[in-house]
Every structure is written in structure tokens, then in C-alpha cells.
Amino acid sequence: MNENKICLKFDKLITDLAGNRYGVSVYESQVEHNVDFNKINIVIFPYEIEDIASSFIQGFYKKLGEEHGKMAALEIMELLALNNETQNKIKECIDTYGI
């Protein structure tokens, strides 16, 4: 299946992402209208993002999960951090707390 890459942009001073509401806000403003349901959507976090809280990830997936179910949401949209430590944190958060 083809990929649809969505590159997120943040203020250069932001290095940590936290909060359910902030996750919802970023999803709605940068991702929601770019999702292609015929492709695997890969959301790319810039290298400058050093940490992501589980609350942000849960908020980020909230709308997609409510509309399509949590398991389908994980298949529709994948998160990729250019910073390896952040990528490990994303995987750990999803594996431990889910979306």
C-alpha cells in the first residue's frame, strides 16, 4: 500500500509534547484534512521533538479512534519521530497505554 507522509511543524522552541487537548489540536490543525484513507498515513515528528507524553498521543488519536475504532486508527495512521529516543517513547506509550 502506498504511503501518505504528513510532516508536522512546531515552533522551534517546542521540544516536548504533552496534553490530551494539545494532541487533539495538533491533529485537527495539521493532520485531519490530510489523511488519505486509501494509503498508510505516516505522521512525521521533527527531530527537535525530544519527548512525547502518552496524553498527547491519546489526544492525537482521539478523533480517528472515535470515528473508526482504536485498532483501525493505528492501521490508518502511524507515528514516526526523526529523533530515535522520541520514536522509542511513542512505541512505549502506545504499547503500554494504548490510544
Short mmCIF file of C-alpha atoms in Angstrom, two decimals:
data_model
loop_
_atom_site.label_atom_id
_atom_site.label_comp_id
_atom_site.label_asym_id
_atom_site.label_seq_id
_atom_site.Cartn_x
_atom_site.Cartn_y
_atom_site.Cartn_z
CA MET A 1 0.00 0.00 0.00
CA ASN A 2 1.24 3.50 -0.80
CA GLU A 3 2.25 5.97 1.87
CA ASN A 4 0.95 9.44 2.59
CA LYS A 5 3.59 11.34 4.57
CA ILE A 6 2.42 14.22 6.75
CA CYS A 7 5.24 16.31 8.24
CA LEU A 8 4.33 18.16 11.42
CA LYS A 9 5.62 21.64 12.16
CA PHE A 10 6.13 23.18 15.58
CA ASP A 11 7.63 26.37 16.92
CA LYS A 12 11.39 25.84 17.16
CA LEU A 13 11.27 26.39 20.93
CA ILE A 14 8.94 23.41 21.46
CA THR A 15 10.82 20.21 22.27
CA ASP A 16 8.28 18.33 24.41
CA LEU A 17 4.68 17.49 23.55
CA ALA A 18 2.14 16.84 26.30
CA GLY A 19 -1.56 17.12 26.96
CA ASN A 20 -4.61 15.46 25.51
CA ARG A 21 -6.09 18.75 24.30
CA TYR A 22 -2.86 19.75 22.61
CA GLY A 23 -2.75 16.38 20.83
CA VAL A 24 -6.31 16.89 19.59
CA SER A 25 -5.45 20.43 18.46
CA VAL A 26 -2.35 19.38 16.51
CA TYR A 27 -4.25 16.51 14.86
CA GLU A 28 -7.11 18.81 13.83
CA SER A 29 -4.90 21.61 12.56
CA GLN A 30 -2.13 19.66 10.79
CA VAL A 31 -3.32 16.12 10.07
CA GLU A 32 -7.08 15.63 9.89
CA HIS A 33 -7.60 17.20 6.46
CA ASN A 34 -4.52 15.47 5.01
CA VAL A 35 -5.44 11.88 5.90
CA ASP A 36 -5.85 9.64 2.85
CA PHE A 37 -7.86 6.53 3.75
CA ASN A 38 -6.55 4.71 0.67
CA LYS A 39 -2.95 4.94 1.90
CA ILE A 40 -0.91 4.36 5.04
CA ASN A 41 -0.62 7.78 6.67
CA ILE A 42 2.76 8.37 8.26
CA VAL A 43 2.85 11.39 10.54
CA ILE A 44 6.40 12.63 10.93
CA PHE A 45 7.56 14.47 14.04
CA PRO A 46 10.62 16.69 13.50
CA TYR A 47 13.97 15.83 15.06
CA GLU A 48 13.66 18.72 17.54
CA ILE A 49 10.83 16.93 19.38
CA GLU A 50 12.64 15.18 22.22
CA ASP A 51 9.75 13.84 24.30
CA ILE A 52 6.09 12.96 23.82
CA ALA A 53 3.70 12.22 26.67
CA SER A 54 1.12 9.47 26.44
CA SER A 55 -1.59 12.11 26.96
CA PHE A 56 -0.52 13.86 23.73
CA ILE A 57 -0.58 10.59 21.77
CA GLN A 58 -4.01 9.67 23.11
CA GLY A 59 -5.36 13.10 22.18
CA PHE A 60 -3.70 12.89 18.77
CA TYR A 61 -5.51 9.61 18.02
CA LYS A 62 -8.78 10.55 19.78
CA LYS A 63 -10.87 11.70 16.82
CA LEU A 64 -9.65 8.99 14.46
CA GLY A 65 -10.25 6.35 17.14
CA GLU A 66 -13.77 7.57 17.85
CA GLU A 67 -14.67 7.57 14.16
CA HIS A 68 -13.01 4.30 13.08
CA GLY A 69 -12.16 2.38 16.24
CA LYS A 70 -8.83 2.28 18.04
CA MET A 71 -7.37 -0.70 16.17
CA ALA A 72 -8.28 0.77 12.79
CA ALA A 73 -6.86 4.15 13.84
CA LEU A 74 -3.47 2.55 14.42
CA GLU A 75 -3.63 1.00 10.94
CA ILE A 76 -4.75 4.24 9.27
CA MET A 77 -2.11 6.42 10.90
CA GLU A 78 1.42 5.65 12.06
CA LEU A 79 3.65 8.00 14.03
CA LEU A 80 7.30 8.41 13.09
CA ALA A 81 9.74 10.57 15.02
CA LEU A 82 13.03 11.55 13.39
CA ASN A 83 14.59 11.52 16.87
CA ASN A 84 15.23 7.86 17.85
CA GLU A 85 14.60 8.42 21.57
CA THR A 86 11.27 10.04 20.77
CA GLN A 87 10.34 7.16 18.46
CA ASN A 88 11.06 4.71 21.27
CA LYS A 89 8.86 6.77 23.62
CA ILE A 90 5.99 6.75 21.09
CA LYS A 91 6.17 2.97 20.76
CA GLU A 92 6.41 2.51 24.54
CA CYS A 93 3.42 4.79 25.14
CA ILE A 94 1.21 3.05 22.58
CA ASP A 95 2.25 -0.43 23.78
CA THR A 96 1.71 0.46 27.44
CA TYR A 97 -1.26 2.82 27.47
CA GLY A 98 -2.85 2.37 24.04
CA ILE A 99 -4.58 5.17 22.28
#
